[in-house]
PDB file of C-alpha atoms in Angstrom:
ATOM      1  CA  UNK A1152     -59.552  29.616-159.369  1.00  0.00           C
ATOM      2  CA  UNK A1153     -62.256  26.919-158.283  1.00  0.00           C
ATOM      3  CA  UNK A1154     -65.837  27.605-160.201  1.00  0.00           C
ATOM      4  CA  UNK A1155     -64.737  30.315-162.609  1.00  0.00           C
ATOM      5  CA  UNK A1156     -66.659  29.739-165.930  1.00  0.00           C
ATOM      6  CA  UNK A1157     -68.494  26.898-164.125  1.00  0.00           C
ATOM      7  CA  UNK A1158     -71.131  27.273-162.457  1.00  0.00           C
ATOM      8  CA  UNK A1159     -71.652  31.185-160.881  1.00  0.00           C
ATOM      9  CA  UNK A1160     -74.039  29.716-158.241  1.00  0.00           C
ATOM     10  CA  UNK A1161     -71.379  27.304-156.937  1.00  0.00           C
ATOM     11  CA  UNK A1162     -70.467  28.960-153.385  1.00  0.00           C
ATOM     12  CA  UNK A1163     -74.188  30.347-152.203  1.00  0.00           C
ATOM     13  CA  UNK A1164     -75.205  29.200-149.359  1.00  0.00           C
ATOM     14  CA  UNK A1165     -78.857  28.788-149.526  1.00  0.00           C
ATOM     15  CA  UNK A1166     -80.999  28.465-146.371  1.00  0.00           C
ATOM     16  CA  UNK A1167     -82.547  25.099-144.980  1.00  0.00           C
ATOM     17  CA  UNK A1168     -84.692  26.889-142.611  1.00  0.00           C
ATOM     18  CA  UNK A1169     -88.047  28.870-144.175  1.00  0.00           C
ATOM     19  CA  UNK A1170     -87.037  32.550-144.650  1.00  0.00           C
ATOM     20  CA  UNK A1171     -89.857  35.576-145.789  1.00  0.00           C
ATOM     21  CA  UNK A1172     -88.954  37.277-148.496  1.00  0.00           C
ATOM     22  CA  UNK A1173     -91.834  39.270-150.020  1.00  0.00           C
ATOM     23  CA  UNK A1174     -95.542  40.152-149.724  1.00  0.00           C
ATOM     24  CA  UNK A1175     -97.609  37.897-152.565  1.00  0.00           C
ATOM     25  CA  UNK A1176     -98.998  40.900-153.434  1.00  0.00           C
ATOM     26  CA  UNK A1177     -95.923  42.270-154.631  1.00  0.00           C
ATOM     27  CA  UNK A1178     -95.862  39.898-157.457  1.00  0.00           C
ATOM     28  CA  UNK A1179     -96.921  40.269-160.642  1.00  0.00           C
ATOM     29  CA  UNK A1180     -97.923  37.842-162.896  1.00  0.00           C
ATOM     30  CA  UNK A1181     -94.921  36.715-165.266  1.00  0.00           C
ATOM     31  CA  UNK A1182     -92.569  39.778-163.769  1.00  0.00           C
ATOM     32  CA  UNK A1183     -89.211  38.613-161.741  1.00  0.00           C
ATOM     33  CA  UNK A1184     -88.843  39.889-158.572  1.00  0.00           C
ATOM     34  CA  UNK A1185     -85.403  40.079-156.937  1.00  0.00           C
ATOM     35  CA  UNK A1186     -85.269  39.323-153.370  1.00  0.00           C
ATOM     36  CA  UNK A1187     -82.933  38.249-150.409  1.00  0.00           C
ATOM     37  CA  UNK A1188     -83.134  34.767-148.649  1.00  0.00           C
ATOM     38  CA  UNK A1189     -80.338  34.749-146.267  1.00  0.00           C
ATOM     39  CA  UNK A1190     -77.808  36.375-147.954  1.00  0.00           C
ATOM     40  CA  UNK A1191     -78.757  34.609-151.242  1.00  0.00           C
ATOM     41  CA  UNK A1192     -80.408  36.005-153.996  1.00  0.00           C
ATOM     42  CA  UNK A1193     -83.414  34.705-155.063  1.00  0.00           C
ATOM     43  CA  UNK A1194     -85.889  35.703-157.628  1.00  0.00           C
ATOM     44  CA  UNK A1195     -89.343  34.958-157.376  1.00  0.00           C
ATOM     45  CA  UNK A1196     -91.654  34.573-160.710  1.00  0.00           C
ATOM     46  CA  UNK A1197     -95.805  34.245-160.177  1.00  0.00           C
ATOM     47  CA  UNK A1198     -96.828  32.141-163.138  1.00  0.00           C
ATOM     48  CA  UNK A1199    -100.246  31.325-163.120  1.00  0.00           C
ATOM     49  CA  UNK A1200    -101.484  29.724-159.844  1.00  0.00           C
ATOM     50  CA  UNK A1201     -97.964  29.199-159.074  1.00  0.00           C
ATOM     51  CA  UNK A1202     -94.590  31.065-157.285  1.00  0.00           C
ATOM     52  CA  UNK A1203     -91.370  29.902-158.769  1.00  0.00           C
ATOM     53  CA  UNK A1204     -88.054  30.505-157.259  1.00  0.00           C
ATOM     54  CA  UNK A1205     -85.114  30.295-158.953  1.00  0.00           C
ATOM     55  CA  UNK A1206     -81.349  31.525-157.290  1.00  0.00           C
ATOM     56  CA  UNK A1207     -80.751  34.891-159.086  1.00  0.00           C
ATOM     57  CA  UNK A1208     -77.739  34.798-160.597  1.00  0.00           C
ATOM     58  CA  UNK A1209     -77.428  32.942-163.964  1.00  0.00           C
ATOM     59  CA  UNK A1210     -75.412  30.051-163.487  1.00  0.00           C
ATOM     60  CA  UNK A1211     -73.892  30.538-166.893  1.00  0.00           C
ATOM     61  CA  UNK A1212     -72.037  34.026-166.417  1.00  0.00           C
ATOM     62  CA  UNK A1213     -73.820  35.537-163.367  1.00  0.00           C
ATOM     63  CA  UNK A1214     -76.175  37.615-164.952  1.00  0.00           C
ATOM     64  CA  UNK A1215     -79.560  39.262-162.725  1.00  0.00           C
ATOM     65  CA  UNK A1216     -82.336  36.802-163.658  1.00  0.00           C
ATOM     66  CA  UNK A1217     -84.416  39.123-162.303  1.00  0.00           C
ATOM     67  CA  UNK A1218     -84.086  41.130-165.049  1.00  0.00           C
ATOM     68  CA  UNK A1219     -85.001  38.428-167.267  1.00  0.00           C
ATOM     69  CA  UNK A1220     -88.287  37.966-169.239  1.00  0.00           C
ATOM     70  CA  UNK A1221     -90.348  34.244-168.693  1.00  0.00           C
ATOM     71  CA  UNK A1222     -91.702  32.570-172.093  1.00  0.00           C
ATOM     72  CA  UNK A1223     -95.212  31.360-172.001  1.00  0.00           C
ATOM     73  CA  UNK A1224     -93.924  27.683-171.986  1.00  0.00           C
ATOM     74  CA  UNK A1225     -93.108  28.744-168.124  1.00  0.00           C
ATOM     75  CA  UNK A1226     -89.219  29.399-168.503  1.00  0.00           C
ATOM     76  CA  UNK A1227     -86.994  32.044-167.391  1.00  0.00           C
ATOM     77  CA  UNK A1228     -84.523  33.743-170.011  1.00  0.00           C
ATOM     78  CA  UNK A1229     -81.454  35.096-168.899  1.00  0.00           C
ATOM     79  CA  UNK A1230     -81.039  39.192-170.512  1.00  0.00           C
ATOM     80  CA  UNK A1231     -77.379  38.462-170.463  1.00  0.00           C
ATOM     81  CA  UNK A1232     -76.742  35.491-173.216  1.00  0.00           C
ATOM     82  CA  UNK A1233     -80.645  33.768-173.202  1.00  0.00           C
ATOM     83  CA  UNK A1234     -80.012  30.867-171.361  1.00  0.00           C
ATOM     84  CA  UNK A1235     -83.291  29.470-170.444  1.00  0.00           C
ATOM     85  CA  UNK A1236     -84.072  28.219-167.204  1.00  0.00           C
ATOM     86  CA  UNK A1237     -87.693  25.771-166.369  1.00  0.00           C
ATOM     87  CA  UNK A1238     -89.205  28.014-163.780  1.00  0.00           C
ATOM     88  CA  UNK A1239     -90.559  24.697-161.788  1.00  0.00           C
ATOM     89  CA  UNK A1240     -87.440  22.916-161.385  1.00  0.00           C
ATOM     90  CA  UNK A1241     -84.800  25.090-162.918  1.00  0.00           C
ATOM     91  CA  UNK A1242     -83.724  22.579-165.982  1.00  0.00           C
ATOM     92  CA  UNK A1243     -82.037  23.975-168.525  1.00  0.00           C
ATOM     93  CA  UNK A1244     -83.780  24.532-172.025  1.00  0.00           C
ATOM     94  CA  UNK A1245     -81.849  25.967-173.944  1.00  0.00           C
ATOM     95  CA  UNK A1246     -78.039  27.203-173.156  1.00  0.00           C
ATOM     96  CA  UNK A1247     -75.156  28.199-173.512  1.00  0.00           C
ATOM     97  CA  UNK A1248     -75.842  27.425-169.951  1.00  0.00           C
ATOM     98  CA  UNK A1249     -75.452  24.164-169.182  1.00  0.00           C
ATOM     99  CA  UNK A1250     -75.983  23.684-165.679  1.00  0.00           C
ATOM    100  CA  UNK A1251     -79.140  23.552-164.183  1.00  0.00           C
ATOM    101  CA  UNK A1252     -80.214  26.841-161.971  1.00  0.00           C
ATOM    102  CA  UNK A1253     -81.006  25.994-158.247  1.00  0.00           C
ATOM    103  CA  UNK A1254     -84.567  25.911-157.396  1.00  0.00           C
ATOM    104  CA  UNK A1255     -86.353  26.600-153.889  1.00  0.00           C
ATOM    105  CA  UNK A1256     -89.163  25.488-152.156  1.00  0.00           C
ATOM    106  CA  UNK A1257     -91.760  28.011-151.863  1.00  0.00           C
ATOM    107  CA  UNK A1258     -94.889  27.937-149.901  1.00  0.00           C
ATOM    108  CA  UNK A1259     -97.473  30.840-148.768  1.00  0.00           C
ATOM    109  CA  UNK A1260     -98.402  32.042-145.290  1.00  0.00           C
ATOM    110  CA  UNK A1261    -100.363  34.559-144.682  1.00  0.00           C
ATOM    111  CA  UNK A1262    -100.486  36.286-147.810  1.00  0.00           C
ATOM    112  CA  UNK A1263     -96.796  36.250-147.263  1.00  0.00           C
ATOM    113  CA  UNK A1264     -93.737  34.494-149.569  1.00  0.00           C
ATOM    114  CA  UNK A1265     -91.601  32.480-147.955  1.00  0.00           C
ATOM    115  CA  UNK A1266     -88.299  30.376-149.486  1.00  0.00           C
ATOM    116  CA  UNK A1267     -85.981  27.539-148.455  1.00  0.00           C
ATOM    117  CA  UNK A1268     -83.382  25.497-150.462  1.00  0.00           C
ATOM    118  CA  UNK A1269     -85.041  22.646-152.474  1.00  0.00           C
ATOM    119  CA  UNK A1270     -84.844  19.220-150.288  1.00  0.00           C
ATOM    120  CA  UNK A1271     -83.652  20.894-147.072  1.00  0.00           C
TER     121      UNK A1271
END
Protein backbone atom coordinates (compact mmCIF):
# COMPACT_ATOMS: atom_id res chain seq x y z
CA UNK A 1 0.00 0.00 0.00
CA UNK A 2 3.19 2.30 -0.57
CA UNK A 3 2.09 5.91 -2.24
CA UNK A 4 -1.67 5.58 -1.99
CA UNK A 5 -3.07 9.10 -1.16
CA UNK A 6 0.53 10.37 -1.47
CA UNK A 7 1.84 11.33 -4.16
CA UNK A 8 0.11 9.62 -7.65
CA UNK A 9 3.36 10.42 -9.55
CA UNK A 10 5.49 8.40 -7.10
CA UNK A 11 6.44 5.19 -9.33
CA UNK A 12 6.89 6.94 -13.06
CA UNK A 13 9.79 6.47 -14.41
CA UNK A 14 10.66 9.48 -16.33
CA UNK A 15 13.36 9.45 -19.04
CA UNK A 16 17.02 10.90 -18.65
CA UNK A 17 17.67 10.64 -22.24
CA UNK A 18 15.82 13.48 -24.73
CA UNK A 19 12.63 11.83 -26.10
CA UNK A 20 10.19 13.68 -29.11
CA UNK A 21 7.00 13.99 -28.22
CA UNK A 22 5.08 16.43 -30.44
CA UNK A 23 5.32 18.83 -33.41
CA UNK A 24 5.49 22.71 -31.89
CA UNK A 25 2.98 23.33 -34.14
CA UNK A 26 0.62 21.23 -32.47
CA UNK A 27 0.49 23.51 -29.58
CA UNK A 28 -1.67 26.00 -28.86
CA UNK A 29 -1.19 28.79 -26.87
CA UNK A 30 -2.48 28.18 -23.15
CA UNK A 31 -4.18 24.58 -24.31
CA UNK A 32 -2.62 21.23 -22.55
CA UNK A 33 -1.54 18.77 -24.69
CA UNK A 34 -1.25 15.16 -23.50
CA UNK A 35 1.62 13.28 -24.75
CA UNK A 36 3.92 10.16 -24.14
CA UNK A 37 7.66 10.40 -23.04
CA UNK A 38 8.71 6.93 -22.50
CA UNK A 39 5.95 5.44 -21.08
CA UNK A 40 5.26 8.56 -18.94
CA UNK A 41 2.73 10.95 -19.43
CA UNK A 42 3.54 14.25 -19.95
CA UNK A 43 1.59 17.28 -20.80
CA UNK A 44 2.94 20.01 -22.60
CA UNK A 45 1.47 23.78 -22.12
CA UNK A 46 2.83 26.76 -24.75
CA UNK A 47 2.61 29.86 -22.61
CA UNK A 48 3.86 32.72 -24.23
CA UNK A 49 7.41 32.32 -25.67
CA UNK A 50 7.64 29.36 -23.57
CA UNK A 51 6.83 25.19 -23.52
CA UNK A 52 6.10 23.92 -20.08
CA UNK A 53 6.04 20.35 -19.16
CA UNK A 54 4.53 19.12 -16.37
CA UNK A 55 4.02 14.92 -15.63
CA UNK A 56 0.27 14.42 -16.41
CA UNK A 57 -1.21 13.00 -13.74
CA UNK A 58 -2.12 15.23 -10.73
CA UNK A 59 -0.07 14.32 -7.97
CA UNK A 60 -2.95 14.93 -5.62
CA UNK A 61 -5.53 12.15 -6.84
CA UNK A 62 -4.30 11.33 -10.38
CA UNK A 63 -6.42 13.38 -12.30
CA UNK A 64 -5.53 14.20 -16.50
CA UNK A 65 -3.83 17.62 -16.25
CA UNK A 66 -4.25 17.72 -19.62
CA UNK A 67 -7.58 18.39 -19.26
CA UNK A 68 -6.89 21.18 -17.07
CA UNK A 69 -7.24 24.95 -17.83
CA UNK A 70 -3.78 27.38 -17.11
CA UNK A 71 -4.53 30.85 -15.22
CA UNK A 72 -2.93 33.86 -16.70
CA UNK A 73 -0.48 34.02 -13.68
CA UNK A 74 1.13 30.88 -15.76
CA UNK A 75 -0.32 27.92 -13.57
CA UNK A 76 -1.94 24.77 -14.36
CA UNK A 77 -5.36 23.82 -12.56
CA UNK A 78 -6.19 20.43 -12.04
CA UNK A 79 -10.32 19.74 -13.47
CA UNK A 80 -10.43 17.14 -10.79
CA UNK A 81 -10.19 19.13 -7.21
CA UNK A 82 -8.19 22.65 -8.58
CA UNK A 83 -4.98 22.03 -7.35
CA UNK A 84 -2.75 24.45 -8.99
CA UNK A 85 0.44 23.61 -10.33
CA UNK A 86 3.45 26.68 -11.50
CA UNK A 87 3.79 25.68 -15.09
CA UNK A 88 7.78 26.62 -14.91
CA UNK A 89 8.76 24.56 -12.11
CA UNK A 90 5.68 22.73 -11.03
CA UNK A 91 5.30 24.41 -7.31
CA UNK A 92 2.30 24.12 -5.84
CA UNK A 93 -0.08 27.25 -5.50
CA UNK A 94 -2.75 26.41 -4.21
CA UNK A 95 -3.85 22.67 -3.01
CA UNK A 96 -5.35 20.35 -1.66
CA UNK A 97 -2.31 19.11 -3.40
CA UNK A 98 0.50 19.39 -1.57
CA UNK A 99 3.25 17.98 -3.36
CA UNK A 100 4.92 19.59 -5.97
CA UNK A 101 4.16 18.14 -9.74
CA UNK A 102 7.37 16.91 -11.58
CA UNK A 103 8.66 19.18 -14.16
CA UNK A 104 10.79 18.36 -17.43
CA UNK A 105 13.26 19.88 -19.36
CA UNK A 106 12.09 20.92 -22.64
CA UNK A 107 14.02 22.23 -25.51
CA UNK A 108 13.12 22.67 -29.43
CA UNK A 109 14.69 21.04 -32.48
CA UNK A 110 13.62 21.42 -35.52
CA UNK A 111 10.32 22.74 -35.07
CA UNK A 112 10.02 19.62 -33.05
CA UNK A 113 9.23 19.12 -28.94
CA UNK A 114 11.36 17.20 -27.21
CA UNK A 115 11.28 16.19 -23.13
CA UNK A 116 13.60 14.72 -20.50
CA UNK A 117 13.29 14.50 -16.65
CA UNK A 118 14.36 17.79 -14.93
CA UNK A 119 18.27 17.47 -13.83
CA UNK A 120 18.93 14.23 -15.72
Amino acid sequence: MNGIGVNHTAFEEPTGKWTDVAALTALEEDKPLRVDAGGVPVVLVRHGATVNALSATCTHAGGPLDEGKVDADGCLHCPWHGSAFRLSDGEVTRGPATVPQPAWDVKISQERVLVRAANA
